[in-house]
Coordinates of C-alpha atoms in Angstrom, one line a residue:
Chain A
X12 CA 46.4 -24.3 -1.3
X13 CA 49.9 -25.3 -0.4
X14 CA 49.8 -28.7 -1.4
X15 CA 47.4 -27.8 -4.2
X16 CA 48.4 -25.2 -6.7
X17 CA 46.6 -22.8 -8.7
X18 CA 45.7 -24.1 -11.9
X19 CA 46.5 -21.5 -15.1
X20 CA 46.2 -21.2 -18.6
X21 CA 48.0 -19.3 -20.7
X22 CA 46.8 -19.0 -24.3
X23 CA 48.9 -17.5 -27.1
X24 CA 49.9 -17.7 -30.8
X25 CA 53.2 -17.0 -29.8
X26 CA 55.6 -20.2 -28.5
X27 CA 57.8 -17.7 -27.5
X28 CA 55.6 -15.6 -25.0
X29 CA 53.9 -19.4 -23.4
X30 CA 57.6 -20.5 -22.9
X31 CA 58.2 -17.4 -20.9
X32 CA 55.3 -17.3 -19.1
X33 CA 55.8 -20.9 -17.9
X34 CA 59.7 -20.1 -17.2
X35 CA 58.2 -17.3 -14.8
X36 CA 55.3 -19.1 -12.8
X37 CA 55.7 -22.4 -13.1
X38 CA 57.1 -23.0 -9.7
X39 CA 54.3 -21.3 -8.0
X40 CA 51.3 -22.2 -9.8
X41 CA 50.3 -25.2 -12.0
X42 CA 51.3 -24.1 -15.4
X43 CA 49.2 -25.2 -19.0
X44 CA 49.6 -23.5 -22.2
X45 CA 47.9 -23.7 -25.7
X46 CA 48.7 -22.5 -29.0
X47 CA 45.3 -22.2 -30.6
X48 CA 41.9 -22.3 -29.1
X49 CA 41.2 -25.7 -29.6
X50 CA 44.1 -27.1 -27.7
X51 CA 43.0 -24.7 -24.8
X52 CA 39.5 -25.9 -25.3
X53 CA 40.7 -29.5 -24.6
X54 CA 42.9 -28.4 -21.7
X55 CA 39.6 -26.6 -20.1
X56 CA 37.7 -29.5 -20.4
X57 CA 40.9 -31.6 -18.9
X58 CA 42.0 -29.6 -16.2
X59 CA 39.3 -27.0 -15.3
X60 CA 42.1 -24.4 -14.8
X61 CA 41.0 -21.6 -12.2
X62 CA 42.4 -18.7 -14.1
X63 CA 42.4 -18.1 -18.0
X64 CA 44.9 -16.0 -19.4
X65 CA 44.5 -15.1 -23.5
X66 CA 46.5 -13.2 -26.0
X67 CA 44.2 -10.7 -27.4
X68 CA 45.6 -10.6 -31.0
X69 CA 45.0 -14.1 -32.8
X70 CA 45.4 -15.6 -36.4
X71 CA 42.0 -17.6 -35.8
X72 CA 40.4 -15.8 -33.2
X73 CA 40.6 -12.9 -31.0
X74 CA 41.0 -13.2 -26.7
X75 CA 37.6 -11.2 -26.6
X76 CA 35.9 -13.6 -28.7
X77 CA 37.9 -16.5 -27.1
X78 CA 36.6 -15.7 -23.9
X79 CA 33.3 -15.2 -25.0
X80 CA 32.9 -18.8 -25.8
X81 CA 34.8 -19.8 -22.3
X82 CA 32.3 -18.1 -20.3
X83 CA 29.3 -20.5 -22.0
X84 CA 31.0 -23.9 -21.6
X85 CA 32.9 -22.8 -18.7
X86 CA 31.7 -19.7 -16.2
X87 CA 33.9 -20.1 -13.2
X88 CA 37.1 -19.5 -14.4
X89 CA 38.7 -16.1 -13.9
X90 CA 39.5 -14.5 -17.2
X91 CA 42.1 -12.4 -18.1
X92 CA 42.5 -10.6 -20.8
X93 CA 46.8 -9.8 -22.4
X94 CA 46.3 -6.9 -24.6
X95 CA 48.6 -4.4 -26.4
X96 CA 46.5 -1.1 -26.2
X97 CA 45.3 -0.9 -29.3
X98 CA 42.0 -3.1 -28.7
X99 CA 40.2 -0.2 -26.7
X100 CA 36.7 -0.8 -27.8
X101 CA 36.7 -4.3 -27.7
X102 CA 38.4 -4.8 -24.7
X103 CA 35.9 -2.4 -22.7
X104 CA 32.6 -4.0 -24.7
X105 CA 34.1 -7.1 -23.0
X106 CA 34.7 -6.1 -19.4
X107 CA 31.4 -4.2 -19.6
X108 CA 29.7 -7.3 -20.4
X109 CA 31.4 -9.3 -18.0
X110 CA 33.3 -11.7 -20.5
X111 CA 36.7 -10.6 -18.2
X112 CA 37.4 -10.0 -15.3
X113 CA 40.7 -7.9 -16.1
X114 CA 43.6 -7.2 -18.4
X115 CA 46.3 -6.9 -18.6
X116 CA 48.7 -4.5 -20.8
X117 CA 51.3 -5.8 -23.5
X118 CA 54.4 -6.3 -22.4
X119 CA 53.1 -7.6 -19.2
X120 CA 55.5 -8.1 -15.7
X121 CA 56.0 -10.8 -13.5
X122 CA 54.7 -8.7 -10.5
X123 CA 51.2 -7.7 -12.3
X124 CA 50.6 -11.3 -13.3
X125 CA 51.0 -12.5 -9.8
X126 CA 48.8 -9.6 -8.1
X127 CA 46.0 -10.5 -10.8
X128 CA 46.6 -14.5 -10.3
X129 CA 46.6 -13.8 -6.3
X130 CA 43.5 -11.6 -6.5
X131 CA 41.7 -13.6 -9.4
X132 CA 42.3 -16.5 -6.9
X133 CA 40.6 -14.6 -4.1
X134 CA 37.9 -13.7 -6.0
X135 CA 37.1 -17.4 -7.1
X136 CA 37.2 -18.4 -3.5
X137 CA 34.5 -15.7 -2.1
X138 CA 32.6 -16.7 -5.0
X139 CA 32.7 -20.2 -4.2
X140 CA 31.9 -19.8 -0.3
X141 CA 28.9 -17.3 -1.4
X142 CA 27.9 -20.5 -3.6
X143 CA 27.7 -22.8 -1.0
X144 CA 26.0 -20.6 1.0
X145 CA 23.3 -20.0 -1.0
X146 CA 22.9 -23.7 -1.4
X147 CA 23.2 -24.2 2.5
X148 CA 19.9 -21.0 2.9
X149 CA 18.4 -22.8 0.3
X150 CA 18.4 -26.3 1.8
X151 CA 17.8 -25.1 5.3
X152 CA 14.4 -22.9 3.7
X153 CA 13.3 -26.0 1.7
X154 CA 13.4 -28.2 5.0
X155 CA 11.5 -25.3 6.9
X156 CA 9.0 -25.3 4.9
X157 CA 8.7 -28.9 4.6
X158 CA 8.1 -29.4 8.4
X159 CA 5.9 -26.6 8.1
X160 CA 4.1 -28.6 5.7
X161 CA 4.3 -31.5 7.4
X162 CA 3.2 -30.4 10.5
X163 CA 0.4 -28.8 9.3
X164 CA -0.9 -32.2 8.1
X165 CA -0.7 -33.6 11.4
X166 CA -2.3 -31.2 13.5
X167 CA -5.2 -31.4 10.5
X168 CA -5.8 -34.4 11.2
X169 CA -6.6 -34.9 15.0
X170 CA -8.7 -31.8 14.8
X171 CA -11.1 -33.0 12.2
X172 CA -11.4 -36.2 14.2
X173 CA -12.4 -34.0 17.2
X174 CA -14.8 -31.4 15.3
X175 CA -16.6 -35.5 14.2
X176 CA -16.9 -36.1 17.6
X177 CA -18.3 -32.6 18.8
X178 CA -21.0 -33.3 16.1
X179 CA -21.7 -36.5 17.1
X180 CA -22.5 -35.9 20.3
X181 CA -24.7 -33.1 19.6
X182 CA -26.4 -35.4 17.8
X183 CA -26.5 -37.6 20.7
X184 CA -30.4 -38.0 22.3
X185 CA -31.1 -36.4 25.6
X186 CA -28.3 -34.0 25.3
X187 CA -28.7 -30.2 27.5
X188 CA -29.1 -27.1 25.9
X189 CA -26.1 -25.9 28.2
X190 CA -24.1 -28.1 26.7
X191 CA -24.8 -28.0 23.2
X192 CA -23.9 -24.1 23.7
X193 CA -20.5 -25.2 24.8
X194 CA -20.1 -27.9 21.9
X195 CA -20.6 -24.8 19.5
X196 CA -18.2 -22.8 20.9
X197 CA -15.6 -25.9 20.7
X198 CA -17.1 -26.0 16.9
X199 CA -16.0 -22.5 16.3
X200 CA -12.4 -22.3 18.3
X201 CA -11.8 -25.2 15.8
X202 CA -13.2 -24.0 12.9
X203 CA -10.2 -20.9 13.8
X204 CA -8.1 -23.3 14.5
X205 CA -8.8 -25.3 10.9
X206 CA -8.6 -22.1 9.0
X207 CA -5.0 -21.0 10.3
X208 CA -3.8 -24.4 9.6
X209 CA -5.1 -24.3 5.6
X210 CA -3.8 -20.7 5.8
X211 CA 0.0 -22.0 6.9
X212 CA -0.4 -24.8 4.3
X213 CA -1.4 -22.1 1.4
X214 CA 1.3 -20.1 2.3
X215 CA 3.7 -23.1 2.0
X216 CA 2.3 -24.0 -1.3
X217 CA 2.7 -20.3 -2.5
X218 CA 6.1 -19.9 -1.5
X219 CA 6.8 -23.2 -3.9
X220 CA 6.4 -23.0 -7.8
X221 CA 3.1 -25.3 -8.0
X222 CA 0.8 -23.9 -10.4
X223 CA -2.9 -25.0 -12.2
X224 CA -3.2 -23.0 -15.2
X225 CA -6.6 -23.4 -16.7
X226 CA -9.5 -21.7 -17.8
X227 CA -11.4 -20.2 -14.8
X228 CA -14.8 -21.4 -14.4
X229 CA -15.7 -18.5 -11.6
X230 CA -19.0 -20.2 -10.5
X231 CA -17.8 -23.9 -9.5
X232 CA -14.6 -22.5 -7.9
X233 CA -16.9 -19.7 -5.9
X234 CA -19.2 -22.2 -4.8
X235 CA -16.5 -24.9 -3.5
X236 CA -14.9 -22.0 -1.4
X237 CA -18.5 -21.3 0.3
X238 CA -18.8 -25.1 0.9
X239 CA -15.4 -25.0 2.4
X240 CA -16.2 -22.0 4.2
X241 CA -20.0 -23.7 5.3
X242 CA -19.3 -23.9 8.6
X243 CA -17.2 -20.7 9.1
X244 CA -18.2 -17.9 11.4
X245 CA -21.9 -16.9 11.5
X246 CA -21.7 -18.2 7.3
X247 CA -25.8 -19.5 8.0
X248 CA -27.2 -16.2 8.7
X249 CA -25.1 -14.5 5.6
X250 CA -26.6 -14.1 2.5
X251 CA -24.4 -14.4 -0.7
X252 CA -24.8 -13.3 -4.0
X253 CA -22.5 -13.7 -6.6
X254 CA -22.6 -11.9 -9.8
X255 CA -20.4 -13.3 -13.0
X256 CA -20.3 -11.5 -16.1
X257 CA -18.4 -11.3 -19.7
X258 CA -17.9 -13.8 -22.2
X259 CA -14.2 -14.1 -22.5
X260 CA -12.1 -17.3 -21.4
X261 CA -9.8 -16.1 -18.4
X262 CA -6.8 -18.0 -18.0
X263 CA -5.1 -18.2 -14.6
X264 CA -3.5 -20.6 -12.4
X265 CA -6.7 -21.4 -10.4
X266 CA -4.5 -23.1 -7.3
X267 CA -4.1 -19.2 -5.8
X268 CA -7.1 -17.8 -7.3
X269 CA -8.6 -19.9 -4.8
X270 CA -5.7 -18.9 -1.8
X271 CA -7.0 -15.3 -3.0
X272 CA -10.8 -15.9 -3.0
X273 CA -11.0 -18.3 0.0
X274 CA -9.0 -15.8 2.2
X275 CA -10.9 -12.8 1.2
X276 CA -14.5 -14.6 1.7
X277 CA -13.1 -15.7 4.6
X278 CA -12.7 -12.3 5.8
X279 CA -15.9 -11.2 4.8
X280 CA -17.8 -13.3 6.9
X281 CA -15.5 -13.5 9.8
X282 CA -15.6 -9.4 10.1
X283 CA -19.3 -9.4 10.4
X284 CA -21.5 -7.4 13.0
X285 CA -22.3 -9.2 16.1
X286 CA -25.6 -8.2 16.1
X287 CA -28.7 -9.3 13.7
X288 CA -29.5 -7.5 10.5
X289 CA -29.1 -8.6 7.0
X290 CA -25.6 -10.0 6.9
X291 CA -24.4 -9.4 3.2
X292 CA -21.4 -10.3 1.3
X293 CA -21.4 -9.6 -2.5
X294 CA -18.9 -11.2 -5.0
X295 CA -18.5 -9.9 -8.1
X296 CA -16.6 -10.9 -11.6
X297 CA -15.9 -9.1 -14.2
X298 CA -14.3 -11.1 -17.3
X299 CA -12.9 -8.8 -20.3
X300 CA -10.6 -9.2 -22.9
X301 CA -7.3 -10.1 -20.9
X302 CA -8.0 -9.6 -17.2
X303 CA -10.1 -10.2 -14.8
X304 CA -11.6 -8.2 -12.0
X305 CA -12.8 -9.1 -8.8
X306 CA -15.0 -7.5 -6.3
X307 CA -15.7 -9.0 -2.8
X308 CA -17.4 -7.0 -0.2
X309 CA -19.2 -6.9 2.6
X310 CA -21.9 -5.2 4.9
X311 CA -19.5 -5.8 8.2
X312 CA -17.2 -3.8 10.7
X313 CA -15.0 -2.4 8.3
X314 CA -11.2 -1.4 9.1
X315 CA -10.2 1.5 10.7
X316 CA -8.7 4.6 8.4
X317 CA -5.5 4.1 9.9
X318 CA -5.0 0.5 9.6
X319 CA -5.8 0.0 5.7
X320 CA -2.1 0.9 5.1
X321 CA -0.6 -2.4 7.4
X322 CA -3.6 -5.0 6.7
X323 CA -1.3 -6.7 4.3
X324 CA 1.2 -7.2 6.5
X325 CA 2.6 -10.5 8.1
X326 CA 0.9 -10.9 11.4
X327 CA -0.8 -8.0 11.5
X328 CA -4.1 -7.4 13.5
X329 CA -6.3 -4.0 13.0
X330 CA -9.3 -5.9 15.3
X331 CA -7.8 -7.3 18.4
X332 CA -11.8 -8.3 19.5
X333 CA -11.9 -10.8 16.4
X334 CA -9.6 -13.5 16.9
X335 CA -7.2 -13.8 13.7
X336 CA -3.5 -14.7 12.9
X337 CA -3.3 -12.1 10.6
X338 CA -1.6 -14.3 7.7
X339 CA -4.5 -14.3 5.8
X340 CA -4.2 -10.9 3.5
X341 CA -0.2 -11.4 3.5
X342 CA -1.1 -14.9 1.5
X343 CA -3.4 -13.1 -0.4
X344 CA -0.9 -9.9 -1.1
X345 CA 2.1 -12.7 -2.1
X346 CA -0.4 -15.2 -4.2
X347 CA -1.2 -11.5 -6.4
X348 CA 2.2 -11.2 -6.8
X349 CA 2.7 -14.1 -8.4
X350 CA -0.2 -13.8 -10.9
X351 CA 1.1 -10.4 -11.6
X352 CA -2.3 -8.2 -10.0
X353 CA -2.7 -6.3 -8.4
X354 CA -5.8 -5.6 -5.0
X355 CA -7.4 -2.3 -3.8
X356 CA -9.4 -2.1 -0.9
X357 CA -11.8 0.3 0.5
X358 CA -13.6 0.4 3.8
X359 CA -16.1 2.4 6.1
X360 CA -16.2 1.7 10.1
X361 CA -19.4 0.1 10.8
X362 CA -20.5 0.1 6.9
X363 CA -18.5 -2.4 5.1
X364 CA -15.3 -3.5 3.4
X365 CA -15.0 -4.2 -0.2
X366 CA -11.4 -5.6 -2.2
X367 CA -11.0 -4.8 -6.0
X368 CA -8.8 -7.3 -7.5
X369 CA -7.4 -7.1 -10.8
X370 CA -5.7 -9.9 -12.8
X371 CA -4.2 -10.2 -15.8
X372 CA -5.1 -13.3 -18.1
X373 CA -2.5 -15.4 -18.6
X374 CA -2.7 -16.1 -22.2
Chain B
X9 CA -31.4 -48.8 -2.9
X10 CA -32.8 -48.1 0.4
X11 CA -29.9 -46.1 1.8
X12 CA -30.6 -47.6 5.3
X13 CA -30.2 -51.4 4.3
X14 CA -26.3 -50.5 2.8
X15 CA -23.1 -52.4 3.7
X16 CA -20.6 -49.7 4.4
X17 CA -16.5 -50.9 4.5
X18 CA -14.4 -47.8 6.2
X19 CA -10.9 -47.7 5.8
X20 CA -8.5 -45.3 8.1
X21 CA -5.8 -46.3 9.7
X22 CA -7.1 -44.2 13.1
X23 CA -9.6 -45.8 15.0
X24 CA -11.0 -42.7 16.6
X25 CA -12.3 -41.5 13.0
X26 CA -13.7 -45.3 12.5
X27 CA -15.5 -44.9 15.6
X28 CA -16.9 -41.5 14.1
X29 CA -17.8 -42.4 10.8
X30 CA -19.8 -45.7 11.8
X31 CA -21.5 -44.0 14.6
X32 CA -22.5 -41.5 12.3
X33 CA -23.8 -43.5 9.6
X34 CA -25.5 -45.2 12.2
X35 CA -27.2 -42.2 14.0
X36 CA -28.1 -40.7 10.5
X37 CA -30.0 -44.4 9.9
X38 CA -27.9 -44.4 6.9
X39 CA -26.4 -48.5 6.2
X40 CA -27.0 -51.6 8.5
X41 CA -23.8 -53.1 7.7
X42 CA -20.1 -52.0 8.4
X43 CA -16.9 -53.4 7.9
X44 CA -13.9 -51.5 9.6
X45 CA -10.5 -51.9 8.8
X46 CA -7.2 -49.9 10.3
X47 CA -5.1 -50.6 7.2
X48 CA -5.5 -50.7 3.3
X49 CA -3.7 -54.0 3.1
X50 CA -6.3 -55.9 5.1
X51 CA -9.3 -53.9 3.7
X52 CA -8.0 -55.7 0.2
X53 CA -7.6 -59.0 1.7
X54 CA -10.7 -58.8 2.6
X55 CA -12.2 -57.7 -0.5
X56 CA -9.8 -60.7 -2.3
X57 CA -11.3 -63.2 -0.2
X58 CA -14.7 -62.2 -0.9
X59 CA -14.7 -61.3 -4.0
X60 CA -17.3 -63.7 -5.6
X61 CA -19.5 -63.4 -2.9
X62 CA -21.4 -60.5 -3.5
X63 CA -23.5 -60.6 0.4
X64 CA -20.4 -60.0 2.2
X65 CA -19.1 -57.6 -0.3
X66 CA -19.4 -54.0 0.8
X67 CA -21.8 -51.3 -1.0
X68 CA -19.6 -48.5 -0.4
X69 CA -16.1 -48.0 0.6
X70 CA -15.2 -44.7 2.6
X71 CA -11.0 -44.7 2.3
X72 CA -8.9 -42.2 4.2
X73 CA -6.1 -41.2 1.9
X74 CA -3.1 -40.2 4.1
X75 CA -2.8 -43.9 5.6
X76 CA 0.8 -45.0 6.4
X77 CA 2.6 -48.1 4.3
X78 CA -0.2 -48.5 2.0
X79 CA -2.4 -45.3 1.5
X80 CA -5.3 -44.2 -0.3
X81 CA -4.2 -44.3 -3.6
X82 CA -2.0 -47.2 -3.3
X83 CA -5.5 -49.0 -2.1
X84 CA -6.9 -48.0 -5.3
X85 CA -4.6 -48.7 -7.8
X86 CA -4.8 -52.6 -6.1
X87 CA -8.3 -52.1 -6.3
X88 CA -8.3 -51.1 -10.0
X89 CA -6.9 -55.0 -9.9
X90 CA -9.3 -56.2 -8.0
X91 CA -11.9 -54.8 -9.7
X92 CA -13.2 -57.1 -12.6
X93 CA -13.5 -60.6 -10.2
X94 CA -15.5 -58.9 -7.7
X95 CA -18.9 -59.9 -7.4
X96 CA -20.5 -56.6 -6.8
X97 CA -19.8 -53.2 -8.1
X98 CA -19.1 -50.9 -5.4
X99 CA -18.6 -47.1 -4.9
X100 CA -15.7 -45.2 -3.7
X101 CA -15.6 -42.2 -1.8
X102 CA -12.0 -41.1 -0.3
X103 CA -13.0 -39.1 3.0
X104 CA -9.6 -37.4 4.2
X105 CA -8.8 -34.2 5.9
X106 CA -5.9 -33.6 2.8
X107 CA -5.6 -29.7 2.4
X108 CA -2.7 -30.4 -0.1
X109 CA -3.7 -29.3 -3.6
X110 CA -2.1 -32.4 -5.2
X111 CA -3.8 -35.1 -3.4
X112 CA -7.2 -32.5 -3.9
X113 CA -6.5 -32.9 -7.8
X114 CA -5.4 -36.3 -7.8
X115 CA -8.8 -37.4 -6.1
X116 CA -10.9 -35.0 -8.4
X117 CA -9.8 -36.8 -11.8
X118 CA -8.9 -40.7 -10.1
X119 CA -12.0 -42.8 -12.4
X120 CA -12.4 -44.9 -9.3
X121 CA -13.4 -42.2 -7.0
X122 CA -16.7 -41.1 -7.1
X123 CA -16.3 -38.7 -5.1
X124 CA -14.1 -36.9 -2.8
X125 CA -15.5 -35.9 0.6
X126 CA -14.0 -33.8 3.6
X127 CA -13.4 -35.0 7.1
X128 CA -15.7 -34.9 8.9
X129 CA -18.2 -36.9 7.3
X130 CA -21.3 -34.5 6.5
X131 CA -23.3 -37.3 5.9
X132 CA -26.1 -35.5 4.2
X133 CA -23.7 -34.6 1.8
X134 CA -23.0 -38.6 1.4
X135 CA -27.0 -40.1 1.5
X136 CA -27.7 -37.3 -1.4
X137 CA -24.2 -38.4 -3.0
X138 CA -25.5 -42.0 -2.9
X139 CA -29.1 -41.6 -3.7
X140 CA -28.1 -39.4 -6.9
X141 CA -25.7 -42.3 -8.1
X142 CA -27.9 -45.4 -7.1
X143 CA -31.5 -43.7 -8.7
X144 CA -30.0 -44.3 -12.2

């Protein structure tokens, strides 16, 4: 700051008051001063003085309406207002809208000018620092996510290679019962393993600003989430039935309708009983006017009273037994945010869960 | 077409997943014929080479799409190319492990692709894929 001084304009109608003002500061600080706005216009755009000082009462313009302009071509600069105090209602419409930062009253002192240039100054600085802060959080959460991305990818890839050569060699002649019952437990622990992977990757593309907005066709999108899901948990002894009704075109951005859906079938066939019965999980979609609603449940463990309140929660586990991240529902709960719904959930211990989603259409 | 008497050409840069795929096509009885390649660039030589010779032509490409230097699209935008001097028409299906919602689109609506299928190869999904297209 020593070798670089504080850059200030003064603008007034009066040659009389600029010649003062530069008499007074012009040792300490870097001194320009206009007549009329359009020479302090042209000196903005030259010099991109820190601090703006105007005259409130103008031939061709007033200060407030001066600075009202400044503030669109020009936001960083500390404004400050000169006023006589006559200008009451103007002057606090323009503080209250943040058009200045201060004023300053008519006749004004060398001492009060300083303080405001000194704390304007300060002000400007914080400002700037909080700036490149931002920018710094912002970078480091960008590349975060990216190598969460990226990571994700690689570890896909391997693992589907393995889960290929699990099936292959079940499929190999003269292989052991024993040992088909261990290459099916492999095939699960991957099939985990797969789903927690595409769970970090949907969370990575939720966080970012990618959207598909489309008309939802329910049954296609459904049906590629099963197919996905095909080798999921005990998904061959399930039964599914899936129930679409209404008329009306539902718009949404079908990229985390399907985060939503997948995570939420998921569930429902991961927190299945253990034993035999007649598996069960029932989806059901309700198309009216401008929303949509959404009902997935399921004839399985069901959650615990006291856990409903935390399922949504990052990493949180109601059923330590089942083996789960517990990311799933928190992509599910921040993928609804975005589309403006809004879920419900009810459940019975040993009798089932069932989520109500509602979304609006976004027409 | 008898599905068992088709040439198969499998492009992925890792071998492992070459190894899979043409062992099981082969268990599956499904092709008698398989070209392998490691890398786009010499899966298109190939093809360049060959081009008006439609026996050594393949019937079916399976292309990985997250391949590095040259990947799966890049193959298929050479291919587009390539297309109109080869001797044979053949069918694409991209076979990746992608779980990004991009390349998922991208695949969906690419005219060359007839289909995008997941790793790993469910190849009844593929011999009813194949027998729907080459019936009519």
């Amino acid at each position: 700051m020593e070798d670089k001084k504080i850059k200030i304009l003064y603008l007034d109608d009066e040659v009389s008051n600029l010649n003062a003002f530069k008499a007074s500061f012009r040792r300490d600080f870097q001194i320009y001063t206009a007549i009329n706005s359009e020479q302090a216009f042209k000196l903005i755009q030259e010099h991109k003085p820190e601090i703006i000082f105007s005259d409130q009462r103008m031939p061709e313009m007033t200060g407030v309406e001066f600075f009202n302009v400044v503030r669109l071509i020009y936001p960083e600069a500390i404004r400050i207002l000169i006023t006589a105090f006559t200008d009451v209602k103007d002057l606090i419409e323009a503080i209250n809208k943040g058009n200045i930062y201060r004023y300053i009253g008519k006749p004004w002192n060398e001492g009060e000018i300083r303080q405001s240039i000194l704390n304007g100054h300060e002000m400007l600085k914080t400002r700037r620092r909080l700036e490149e802060k931002v920018l710094e959080l912002e970078r480091t959460n960008e590349e975060l996510n990216r190598f969460i991305y990226s990571a994700s990818h690689d570890l896909r890839a391997p693992l589907m290679s393995v889960l290929g050569l699990v099936k292959v060699a079940e499929l190999e002649e003269g292989i052991d019962s024993k040992s088909l019952t261990f290459f099916s437990m492999i095939e699960s622990s991957i099939n985990r393993l797969d789903i927690f992977i595409q769970n970090i990757i949907e969370y990575y593309q939720n966080s970012r600003s990618i959207s598909e907005i489309r008309i939802i066709d329910f049954e296609p999108l459904i049906q590629a989430i099963l197919e996905n899901l095909r080798y999921y948990g005990n998904n061959k002894s399930i039964h599914f039935e899936i129930e679409i009704s209404g008329e009306q075109e539902f718009i949404s951005d079908e990229f985390r309708l399907r985060i939503i859906l997948s995570n939420l079938i998921s569930n429902a066939i991961k927190y299945q009983k253990d034993q035999e019965g007649s598996k069960k999980v029932t989806i059901k979609v309700t198309k009216t006017q401008d929303h949509a609603e959404i009902v997935i449940s399921d004839n399985g463990i069901g959650i615990l009273e006291e856990h409903l309140k935390n399922i949504f929660k990052m990493f949180f586990r109601a059923d330590v037994e089942k083996s789960g991240s517990g990311i799933g529902l928190y992509i599910v709960k921040e993928a609804l945010e975005k589309l403006d719904g809004s879920i419900d959930v009810n459940s019975k211990r040993n009798l089932g869960t069932s989520f109500q989603i509602n979304i609006p259409s976004s027409k | 077409m008898d599905v068992a008497q088709l040439h198969f050409m499998l492009i992925d840069d890792n071998k492992i997943d070459l190894f899979l795929h043409q062992k099981l096509l082969s268990i599956s009885k499904i092709g008698n014929e398989f070209t392998t390649y490691n890398s786009a660039e010499m899966a298109l030589i190939m093809l360049d080479k060959n081009s008006n010779e439609a026996e050594r032509l393949p019937d079916i490409i399976l292309l990985d799409i997250q391949m590095p230097h040259m990947n799966g699209f890049d193959f298929l935008d050479a291919f587009a190319v390539l297309e109109g001097k080869l001797a044979k028409r053949i069918i694409i299906y991209t076979l990746s492990s992608t779980a990004d919602s991009k390349d998922t689109n991208r695949m969906k609506n690419h005219p060359l692709i007839a289909r995008a299928l997941k790793k790993p190869l469910e190849v009844s999904i593929l011999i009813q894929e194949v027998k729907n297209r080459t019936s009519h």
